[in-house]
Short mmCIF file of C-alpha atoms and ligand atoms in Angstrom, two decimals:
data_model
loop_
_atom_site.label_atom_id
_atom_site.label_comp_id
_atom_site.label_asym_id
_atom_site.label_seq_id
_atom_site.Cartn_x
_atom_site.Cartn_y
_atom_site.Cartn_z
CA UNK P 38 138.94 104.03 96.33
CA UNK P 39 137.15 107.11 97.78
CA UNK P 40 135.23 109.67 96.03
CA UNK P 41 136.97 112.56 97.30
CA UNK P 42 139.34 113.72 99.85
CA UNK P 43 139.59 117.02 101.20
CA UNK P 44 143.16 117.56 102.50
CA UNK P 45 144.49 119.16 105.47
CA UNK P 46 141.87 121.85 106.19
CA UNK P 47 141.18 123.69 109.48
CA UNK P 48 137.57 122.78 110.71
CA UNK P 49 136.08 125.82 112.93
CA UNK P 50 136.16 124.23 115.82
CA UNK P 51 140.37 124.66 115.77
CA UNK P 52 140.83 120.98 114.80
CA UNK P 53 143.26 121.02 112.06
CA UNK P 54 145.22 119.79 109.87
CA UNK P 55 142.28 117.27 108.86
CA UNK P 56 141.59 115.31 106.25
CA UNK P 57 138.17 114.72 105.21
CA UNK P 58 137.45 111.32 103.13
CA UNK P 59 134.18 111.38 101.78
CA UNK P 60 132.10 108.11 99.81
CA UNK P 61 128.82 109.27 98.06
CA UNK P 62 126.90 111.49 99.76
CA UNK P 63 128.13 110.67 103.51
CA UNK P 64 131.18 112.04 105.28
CA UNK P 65 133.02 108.24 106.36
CA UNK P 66 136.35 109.57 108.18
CA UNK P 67 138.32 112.45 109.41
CA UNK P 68 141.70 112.30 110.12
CA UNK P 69 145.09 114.22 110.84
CA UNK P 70 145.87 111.97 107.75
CA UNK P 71 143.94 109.29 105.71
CA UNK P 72 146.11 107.32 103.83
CA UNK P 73 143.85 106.36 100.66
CA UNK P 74 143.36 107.08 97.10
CA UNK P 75 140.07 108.93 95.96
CA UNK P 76 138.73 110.01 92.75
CA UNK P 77 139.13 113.38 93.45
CA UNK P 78 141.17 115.49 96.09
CA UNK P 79 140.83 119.35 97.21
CA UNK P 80 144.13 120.94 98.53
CA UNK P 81 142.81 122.52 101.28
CA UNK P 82 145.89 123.58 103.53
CA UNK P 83 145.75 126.19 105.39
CA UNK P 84 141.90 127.10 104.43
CA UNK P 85 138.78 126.97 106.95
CA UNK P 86 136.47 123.66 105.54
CA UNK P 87 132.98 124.72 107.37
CA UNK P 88 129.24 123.39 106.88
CA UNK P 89 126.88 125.32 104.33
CA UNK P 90 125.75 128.61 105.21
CA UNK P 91 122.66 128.65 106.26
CA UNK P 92 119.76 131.79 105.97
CA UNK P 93 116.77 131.70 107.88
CA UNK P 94 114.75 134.74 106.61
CA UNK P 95 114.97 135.34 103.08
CA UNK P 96 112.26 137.05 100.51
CA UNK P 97 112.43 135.13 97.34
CA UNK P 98 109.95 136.71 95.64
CA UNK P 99 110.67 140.18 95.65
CA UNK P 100 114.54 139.31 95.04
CA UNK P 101 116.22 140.68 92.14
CA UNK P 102 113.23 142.93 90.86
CA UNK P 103 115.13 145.86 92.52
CA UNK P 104 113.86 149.17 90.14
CA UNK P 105 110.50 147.36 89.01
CA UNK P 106 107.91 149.07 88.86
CA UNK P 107 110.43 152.13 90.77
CA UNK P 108 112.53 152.98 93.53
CA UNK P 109 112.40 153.24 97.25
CA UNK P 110 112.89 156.76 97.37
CA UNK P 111 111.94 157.15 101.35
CA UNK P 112 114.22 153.93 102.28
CA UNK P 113 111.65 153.03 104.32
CA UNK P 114 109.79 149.88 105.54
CA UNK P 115 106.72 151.02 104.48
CA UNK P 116 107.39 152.66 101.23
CA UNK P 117 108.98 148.71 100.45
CA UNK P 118 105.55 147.18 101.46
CA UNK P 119 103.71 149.95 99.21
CA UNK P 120 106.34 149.37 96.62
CA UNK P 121 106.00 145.49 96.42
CA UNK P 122 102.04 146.12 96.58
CA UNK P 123 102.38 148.12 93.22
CA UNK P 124 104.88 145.24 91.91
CA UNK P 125 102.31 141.97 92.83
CA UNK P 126 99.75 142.26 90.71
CA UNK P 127 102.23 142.60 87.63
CA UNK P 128 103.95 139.16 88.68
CA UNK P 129 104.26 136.32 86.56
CA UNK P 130 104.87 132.62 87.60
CA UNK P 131 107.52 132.83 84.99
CA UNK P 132 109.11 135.89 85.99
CA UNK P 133 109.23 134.74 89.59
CA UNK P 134 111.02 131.44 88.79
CA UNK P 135 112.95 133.28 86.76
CA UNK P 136 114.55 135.76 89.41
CA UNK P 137 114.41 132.92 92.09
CA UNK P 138 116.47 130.81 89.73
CA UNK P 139 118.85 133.24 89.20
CA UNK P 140 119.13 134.09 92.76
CA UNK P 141 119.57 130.00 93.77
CA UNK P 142 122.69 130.16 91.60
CA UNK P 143 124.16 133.19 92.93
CA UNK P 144 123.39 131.15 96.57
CA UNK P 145 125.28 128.28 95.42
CA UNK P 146 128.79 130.12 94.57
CA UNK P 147 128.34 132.14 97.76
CA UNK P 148 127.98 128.25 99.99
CA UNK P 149 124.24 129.49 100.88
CA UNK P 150 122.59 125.64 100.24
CA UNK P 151 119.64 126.09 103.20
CA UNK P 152 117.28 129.32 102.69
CA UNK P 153 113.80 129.91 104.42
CA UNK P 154 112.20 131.91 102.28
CA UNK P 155 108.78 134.16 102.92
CA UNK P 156 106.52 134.12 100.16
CA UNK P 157 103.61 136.62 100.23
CA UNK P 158 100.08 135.37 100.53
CA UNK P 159 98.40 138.52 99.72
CA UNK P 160 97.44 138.13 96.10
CA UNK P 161 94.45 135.93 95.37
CA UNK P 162 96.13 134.50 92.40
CA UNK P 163 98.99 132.93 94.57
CA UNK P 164 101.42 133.47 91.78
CA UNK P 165 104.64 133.42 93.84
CA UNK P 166 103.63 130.45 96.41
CA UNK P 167 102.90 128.61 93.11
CA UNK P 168 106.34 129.68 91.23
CA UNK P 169 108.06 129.18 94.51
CA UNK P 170 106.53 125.59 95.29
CA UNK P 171 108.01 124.96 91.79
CA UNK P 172 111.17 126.70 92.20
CA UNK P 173 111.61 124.84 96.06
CA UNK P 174 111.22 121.00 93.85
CA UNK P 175 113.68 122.27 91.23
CA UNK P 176 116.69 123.11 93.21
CA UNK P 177 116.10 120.21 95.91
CA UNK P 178 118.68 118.54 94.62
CA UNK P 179 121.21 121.52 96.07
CA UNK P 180 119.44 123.97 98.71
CA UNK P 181 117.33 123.23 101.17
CA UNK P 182 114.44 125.46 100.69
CA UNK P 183 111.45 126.10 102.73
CA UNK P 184 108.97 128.24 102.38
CA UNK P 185 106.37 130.38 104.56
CA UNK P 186 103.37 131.54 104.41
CA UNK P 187 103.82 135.31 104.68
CA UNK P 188 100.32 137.54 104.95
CA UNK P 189 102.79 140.67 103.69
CA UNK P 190 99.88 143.32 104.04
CA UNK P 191 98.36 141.77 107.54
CA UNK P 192 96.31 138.79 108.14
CA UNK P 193 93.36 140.90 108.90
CA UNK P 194 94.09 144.12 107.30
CA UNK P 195 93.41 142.29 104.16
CA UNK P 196 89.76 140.24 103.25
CA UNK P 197 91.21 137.16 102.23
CA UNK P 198 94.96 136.76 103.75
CA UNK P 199 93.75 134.38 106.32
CA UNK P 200 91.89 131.99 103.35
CA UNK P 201 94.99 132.72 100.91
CA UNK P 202 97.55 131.62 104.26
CA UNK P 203 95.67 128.37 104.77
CA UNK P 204 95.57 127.55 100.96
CA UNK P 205 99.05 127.95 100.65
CA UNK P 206 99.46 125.94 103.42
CA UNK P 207 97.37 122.99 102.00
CA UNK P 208 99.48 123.24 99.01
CA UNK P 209 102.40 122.33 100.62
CA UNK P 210 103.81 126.03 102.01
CA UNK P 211 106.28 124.55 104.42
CA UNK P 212 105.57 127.16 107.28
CA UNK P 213 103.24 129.73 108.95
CA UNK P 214 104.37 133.06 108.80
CA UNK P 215 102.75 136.46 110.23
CA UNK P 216 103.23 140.39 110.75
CA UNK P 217 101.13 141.72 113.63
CA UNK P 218 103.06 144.87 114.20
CA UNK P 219 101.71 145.75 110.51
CA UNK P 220 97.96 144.48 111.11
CA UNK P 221 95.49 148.18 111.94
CA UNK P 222 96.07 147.68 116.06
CA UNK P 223 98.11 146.39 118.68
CA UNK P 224 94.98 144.46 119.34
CA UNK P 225 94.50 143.13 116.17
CA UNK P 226 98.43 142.39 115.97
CA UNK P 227 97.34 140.21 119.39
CA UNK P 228 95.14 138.70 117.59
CA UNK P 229 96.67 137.44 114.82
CA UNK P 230 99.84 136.31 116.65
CA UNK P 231 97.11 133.66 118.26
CA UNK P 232 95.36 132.79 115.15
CA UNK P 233 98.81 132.28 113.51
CA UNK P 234 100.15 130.06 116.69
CA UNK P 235 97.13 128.05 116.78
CA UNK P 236 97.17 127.48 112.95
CA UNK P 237 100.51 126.21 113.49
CA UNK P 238 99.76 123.82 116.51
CA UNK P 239 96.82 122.37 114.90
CA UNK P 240 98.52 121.57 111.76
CA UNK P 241 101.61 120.57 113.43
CA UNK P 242 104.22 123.33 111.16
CA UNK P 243 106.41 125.60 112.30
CA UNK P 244 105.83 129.35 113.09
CA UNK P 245 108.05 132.31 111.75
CA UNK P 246 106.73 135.94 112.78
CA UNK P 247 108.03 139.11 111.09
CA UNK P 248 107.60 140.50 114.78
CA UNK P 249 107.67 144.20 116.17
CA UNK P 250 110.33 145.04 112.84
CA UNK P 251 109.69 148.92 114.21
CA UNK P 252 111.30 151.64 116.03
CA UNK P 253 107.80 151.90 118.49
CA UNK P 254 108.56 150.66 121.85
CA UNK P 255 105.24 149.85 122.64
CA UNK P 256 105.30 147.28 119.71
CA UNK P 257 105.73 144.10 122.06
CA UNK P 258 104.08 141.08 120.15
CA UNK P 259 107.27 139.46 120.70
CA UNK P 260 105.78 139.24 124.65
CA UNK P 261 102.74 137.38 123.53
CA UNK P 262 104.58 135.23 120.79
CA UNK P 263 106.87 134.04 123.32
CA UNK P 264 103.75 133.11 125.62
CA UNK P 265 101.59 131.63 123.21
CA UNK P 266 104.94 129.70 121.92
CA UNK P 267 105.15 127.95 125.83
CA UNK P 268 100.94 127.76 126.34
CA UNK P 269 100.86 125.60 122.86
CA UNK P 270 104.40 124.16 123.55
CA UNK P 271 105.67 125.02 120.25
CA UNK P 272 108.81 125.79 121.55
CA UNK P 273 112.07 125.51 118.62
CA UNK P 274 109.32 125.39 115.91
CA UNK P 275 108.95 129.08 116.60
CA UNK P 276 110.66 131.78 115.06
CA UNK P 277 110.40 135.74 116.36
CA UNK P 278 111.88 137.44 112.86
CA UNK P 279 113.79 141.48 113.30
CA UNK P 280 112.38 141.93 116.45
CA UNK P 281 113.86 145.52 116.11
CA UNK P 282 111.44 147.36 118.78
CA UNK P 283 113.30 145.43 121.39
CA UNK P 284 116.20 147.90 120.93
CA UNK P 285 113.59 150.87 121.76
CA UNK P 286 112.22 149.33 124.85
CA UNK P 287 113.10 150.31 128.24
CA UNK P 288 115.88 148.18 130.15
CA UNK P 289 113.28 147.05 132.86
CA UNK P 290 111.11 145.53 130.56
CA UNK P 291 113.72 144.29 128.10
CA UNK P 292 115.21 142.32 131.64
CA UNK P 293 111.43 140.67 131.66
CA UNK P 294 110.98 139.71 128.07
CA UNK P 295 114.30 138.26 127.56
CA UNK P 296 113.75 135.08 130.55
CA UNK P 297 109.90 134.73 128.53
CA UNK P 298 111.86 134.41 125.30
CA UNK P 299 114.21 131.98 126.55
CA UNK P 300 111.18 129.88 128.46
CA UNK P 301 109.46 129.12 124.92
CA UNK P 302 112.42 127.90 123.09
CA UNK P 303 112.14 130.36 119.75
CA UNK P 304 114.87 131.85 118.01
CA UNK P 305 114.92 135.06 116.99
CA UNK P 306 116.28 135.89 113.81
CA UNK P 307 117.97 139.38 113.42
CA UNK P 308 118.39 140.90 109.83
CA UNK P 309 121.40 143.63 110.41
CA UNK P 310 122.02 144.67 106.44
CA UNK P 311 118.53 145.29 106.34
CA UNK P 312 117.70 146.90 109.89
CA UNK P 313 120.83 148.91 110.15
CA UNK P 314 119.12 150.63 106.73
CA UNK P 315 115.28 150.64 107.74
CA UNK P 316 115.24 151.54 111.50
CA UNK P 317 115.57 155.05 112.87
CA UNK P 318 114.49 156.48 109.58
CA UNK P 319 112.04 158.98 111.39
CA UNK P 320 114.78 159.82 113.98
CA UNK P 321 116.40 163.23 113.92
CA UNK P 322 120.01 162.71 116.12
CA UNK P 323 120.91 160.52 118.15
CA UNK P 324 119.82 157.65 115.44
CA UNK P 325 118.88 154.48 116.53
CA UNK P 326 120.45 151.73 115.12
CA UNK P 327 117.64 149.48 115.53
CA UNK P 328 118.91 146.12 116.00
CA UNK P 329 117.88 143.44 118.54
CA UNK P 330 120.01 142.66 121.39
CA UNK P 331 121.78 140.15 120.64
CA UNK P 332 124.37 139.98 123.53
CA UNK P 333 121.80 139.88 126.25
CA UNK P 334 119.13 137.05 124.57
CA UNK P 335 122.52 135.48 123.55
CA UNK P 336 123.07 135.06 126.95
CA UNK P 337 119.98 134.60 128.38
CA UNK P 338 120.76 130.91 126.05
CA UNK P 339 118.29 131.96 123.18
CA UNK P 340 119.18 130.65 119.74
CA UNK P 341 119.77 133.87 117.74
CA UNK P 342 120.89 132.86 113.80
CA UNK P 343 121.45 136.24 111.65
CA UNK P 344 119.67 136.31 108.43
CA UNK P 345 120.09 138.14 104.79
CA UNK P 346 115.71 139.62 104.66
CA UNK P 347 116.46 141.07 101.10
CA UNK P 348 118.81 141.25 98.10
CA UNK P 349 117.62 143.93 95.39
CA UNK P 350 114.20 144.40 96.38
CA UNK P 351 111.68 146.91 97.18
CA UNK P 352 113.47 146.64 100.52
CA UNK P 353 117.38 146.63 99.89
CA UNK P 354 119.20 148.00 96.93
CA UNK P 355 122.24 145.61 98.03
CA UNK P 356 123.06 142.47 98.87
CA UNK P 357 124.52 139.35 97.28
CA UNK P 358 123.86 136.00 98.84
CA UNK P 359 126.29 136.38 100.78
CA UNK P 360 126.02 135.55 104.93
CA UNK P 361 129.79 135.89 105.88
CA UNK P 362 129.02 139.87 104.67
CA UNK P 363 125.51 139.23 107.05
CA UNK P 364 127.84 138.09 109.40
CA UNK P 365 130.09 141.23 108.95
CA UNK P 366 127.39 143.41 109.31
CA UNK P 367 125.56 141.81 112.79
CA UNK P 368 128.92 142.17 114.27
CA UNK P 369 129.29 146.36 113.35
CA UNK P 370 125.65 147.18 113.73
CA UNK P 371 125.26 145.03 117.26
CA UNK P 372 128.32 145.80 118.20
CA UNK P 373 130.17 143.04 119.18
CA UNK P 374 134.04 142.98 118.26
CA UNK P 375 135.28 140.56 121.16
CA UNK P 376 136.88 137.26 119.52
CA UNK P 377 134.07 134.87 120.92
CA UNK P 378 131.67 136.75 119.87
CA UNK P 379 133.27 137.22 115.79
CA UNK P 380 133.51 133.69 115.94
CA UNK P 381 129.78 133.53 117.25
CA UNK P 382 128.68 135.39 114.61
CA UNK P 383 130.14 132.48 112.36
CA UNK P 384 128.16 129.81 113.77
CA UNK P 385 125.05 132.03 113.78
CA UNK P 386 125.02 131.57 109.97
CA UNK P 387 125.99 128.38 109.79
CA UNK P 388 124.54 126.19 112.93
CA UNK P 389 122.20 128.25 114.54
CA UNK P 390 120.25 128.84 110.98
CA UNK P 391 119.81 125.09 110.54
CA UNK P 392 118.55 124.99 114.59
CA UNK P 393 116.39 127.61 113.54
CA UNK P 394 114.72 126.34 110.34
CA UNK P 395 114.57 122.57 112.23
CA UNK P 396 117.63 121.06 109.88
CA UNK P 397 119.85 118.56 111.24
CA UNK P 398 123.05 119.83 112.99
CA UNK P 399 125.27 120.63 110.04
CA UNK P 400 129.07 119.96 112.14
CA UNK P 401 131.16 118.09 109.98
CA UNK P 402 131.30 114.92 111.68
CA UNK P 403 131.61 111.52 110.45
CA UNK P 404 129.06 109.88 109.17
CA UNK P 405 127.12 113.32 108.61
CA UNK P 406 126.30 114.23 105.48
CA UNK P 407 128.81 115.69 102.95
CA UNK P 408 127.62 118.84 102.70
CA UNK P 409 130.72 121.90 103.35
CA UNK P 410 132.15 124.82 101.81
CA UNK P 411 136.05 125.09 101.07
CA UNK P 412 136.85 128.93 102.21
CA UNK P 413 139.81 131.75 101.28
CA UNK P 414 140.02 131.92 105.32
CA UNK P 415 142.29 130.09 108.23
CA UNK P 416 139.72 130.62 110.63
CA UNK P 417 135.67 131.90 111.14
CA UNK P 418 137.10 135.20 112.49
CA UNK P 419 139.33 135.42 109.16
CA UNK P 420 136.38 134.26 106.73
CA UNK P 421 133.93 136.98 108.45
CA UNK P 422 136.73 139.36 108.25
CA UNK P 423 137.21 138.50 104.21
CA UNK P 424 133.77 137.47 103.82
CA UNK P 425 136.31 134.82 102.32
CA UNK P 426 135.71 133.95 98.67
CA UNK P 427 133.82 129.85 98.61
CA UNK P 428 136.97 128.30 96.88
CA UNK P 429 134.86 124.87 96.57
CA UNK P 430 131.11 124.43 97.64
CA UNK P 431 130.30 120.73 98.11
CA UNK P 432 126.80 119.45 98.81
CA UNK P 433 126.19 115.23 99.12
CA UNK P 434 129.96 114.70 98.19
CA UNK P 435 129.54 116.64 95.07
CA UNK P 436 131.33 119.33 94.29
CA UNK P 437 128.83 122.42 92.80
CA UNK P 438 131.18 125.46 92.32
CA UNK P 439 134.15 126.24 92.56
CA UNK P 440 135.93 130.39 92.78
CA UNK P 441 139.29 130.98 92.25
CA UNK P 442 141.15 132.75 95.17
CA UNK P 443 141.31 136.04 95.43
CA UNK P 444 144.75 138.00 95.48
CA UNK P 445 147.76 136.46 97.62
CA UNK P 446 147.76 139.56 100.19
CA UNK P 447 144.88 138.02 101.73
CA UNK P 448 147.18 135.39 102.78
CA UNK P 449 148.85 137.24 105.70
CA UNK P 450 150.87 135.58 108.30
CA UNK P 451 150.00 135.07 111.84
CA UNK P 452 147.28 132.53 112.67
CA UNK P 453 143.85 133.86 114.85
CA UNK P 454 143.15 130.73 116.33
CA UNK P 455 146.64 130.17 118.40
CA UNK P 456 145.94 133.57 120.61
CA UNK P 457 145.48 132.61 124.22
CA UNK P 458 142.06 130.94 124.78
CA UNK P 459 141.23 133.89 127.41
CA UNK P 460 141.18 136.31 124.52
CA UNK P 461 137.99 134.58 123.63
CA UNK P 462 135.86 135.81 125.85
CA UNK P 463 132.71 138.85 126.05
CA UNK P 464 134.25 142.54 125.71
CA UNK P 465 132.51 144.55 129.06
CA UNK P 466 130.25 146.22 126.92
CA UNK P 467 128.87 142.61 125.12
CA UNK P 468 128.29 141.19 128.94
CA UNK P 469 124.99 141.65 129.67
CA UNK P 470 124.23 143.42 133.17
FE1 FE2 L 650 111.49 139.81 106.12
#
């Protein structure tokens, strides 16, 4: 007798109808059909079975306080950072467990179960790394969450960030985090992204940069990221976060960055619901849009996952957990509408986050772990489409949530995933020159 069976779904690689048996925590067969008994069985005909969602670049401290102490009236980057500077010293451990809690439950019904989270090291009390250490051992049993250690107002704009970023780190912050385009230079910003990578070879963790999130083309610590990355040979422990100045630099210099990039091994981690809000703020018209270029380190063979930044924070009035509606966004605000690349977008919050937070490749496969989310969707095109509702969310072969389905009109005929294989393939504008 099995523990569960999941019936007839359609896996996102096109495989389908499958059956999924799963025993305790571990997937143990799939099958066009498994005849056993289980405990429990999930109908899912007709409905995309996929691995967790994953987000790589989260704030979990600042979520949920959205209106506390006030508003971001400017809607800028740096009215947030002055914002969340007026909220820190009124934090509470309690209050920030509280909101994180809250906001771990909200990931759960959305299928969010792996989250690297930021947590600001510029408060000599280290309220949130302590409410988040606690926070990161209470939900272990359901998300995988890691934390960083994020010097929000600059490792050397502030007196102690650099202390406070090493004591977080010795009690047990996950990863080293950093923000030169916000430290007083470009030469200071230098500096720190070398401090930061040599913190993180000595102490063997990896490195996630909020790097050159600004409209300024000459913001280019990305450049000496990507060399320090190779010179230490950090390589996939690295993480370039927003990146957003890459949209505002020049095409020659983009076409010299991009090969550096993909030497080091990093990821780079765009946020598009945020960034399509912050960036070209000081623009009159044309507006920039602001986001990285995702098409050209795409295929330069970088290892770009999408992530959420912010859900009601100083930041980002919106947001709800939710990374098929990241998803959504990444493909308007890059653009990129061809079929591959929808279904790219997919797999950029599902496999490409766990590549870029070092978790284990999260394909259903058997003998993997039984970790999946049951979606309103036939296909990854479909579910971005929907942002499909997470009919069942299952995490070591148990099941955590379930949603009902939304209205039967969603079910439309016709079926994405039998259109001729050539239609998946880069629109002219998404191939890179
Ligand atoms: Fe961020």
């Amino acid at each position: 007798m099995l523990d569960l069976i999941v019936r007839q779904a359609n896996l996102p690689d096109g495989r389908m109808p499958m059956d999924l048996a799963i025993q305790g925590d571990k997937i143990v067969a799939i099958a066009p059909r498994i005849e056993a008994e289980a405990l429990q069985e999930i109908d899912a005909t007709g409905r995309l079975v996929a691995p967790p969602f994953v987000d790589p670049h989260f704030h979990m401290d600042a979520t949920l306080s959205l209106g506390t102490p006030r508003l971001n009236d400017s809607g800028t980057l740096l009215e947030g950072i002055a914002l969340w500077g007026e909220l820190k010293p009124m934090l509470t451990p309690e209050a920030v467990m509280e909101r994180a809690l809250r906001y771990c439950d909200l990931a759960v019904s959305q299928g969010l179960l792996s989250i690297r989270s930021h947590v600001d090291v510029c408060d000599d009390r280290l309220t949130a790394v302590e409410a988040l250490i606690e926070v990161r051992k209470r939900v272990a049993p359901y998300i995988d969450l890691q934390l960083v250690a994020f010097p929000q107002d600059g490792l050397y704009r502030t007196p102690t960030a650099e202390e406070n970023l090493l004591r977080a780190l010795d009690m047990g912050v996950d990863v080293v985090g950093g923000i030169p385009h916000f430290e007083r230079t470009m030469a200071e910003g230098a500096r720190s992204v070398l401090r930061l990578c040599e913190i993180a070879a000595e102490r063997g963790l990896r490195l996630d940069l909020h790097c050159d999130e600004s409209d300024d083309p000459m913001s280019r610590h990305v450049e000496t990221l990507a060399a320090e990355a190779t010179r230490l040979g950090l390589g996939a422990r690295v993480v370039a976060s927003h990146v957003t100045a890459m949209h505002s630099y020049d095409n020659y210099y983009a076409s010299k960055l991009i090969p550096l990039i993909a030497e080091s091994g990093m990821t780079v981690v765009p946020n598009p619901l945020i960034n399509i809000t912050l960036q070209g703020r000081s623009d009159t018209y044309p507006r920039r849009r602001g986001l990285t270029r995702v098409p050209e380190l795409r295929a330069a063979g970088v290892n770009v996952a999408f992530g959420q930044d912010c859900t009601m924070d100083p930041w980002y009035s919106l947001g709800s957990a939710d990374m098929l509606e990241v998803a959504h966004m990444g493909v308007h605000a890059v653009p990129m509408t061809s079929r591959e690349a929808m279904a790219w977008a997919f797999t950029s919050v599902t496999q490409n986050g766990a590549a870029a937070m070092g978790l284990p490749d999260p394909t259903l496969r058997e003998g993997g772990p039984a970790n999946m989310v049951v979606l309103q969707a036939r296909d990854p095109i479909e579910a971005v489409r929907l942002k499909a509702t997470r009919l069942a969310v299952i995490k070591r072969g148990n099941v955590l949530s379930r949603t009902p389905p939304r209205i039967a009109a969603l079910d439309l005929p016709g079926r994405a995933a039998t259109l001729d294989p050539a239609a998946y393939a880069p629109t002219t504008s998404e191939r890179p020159d």
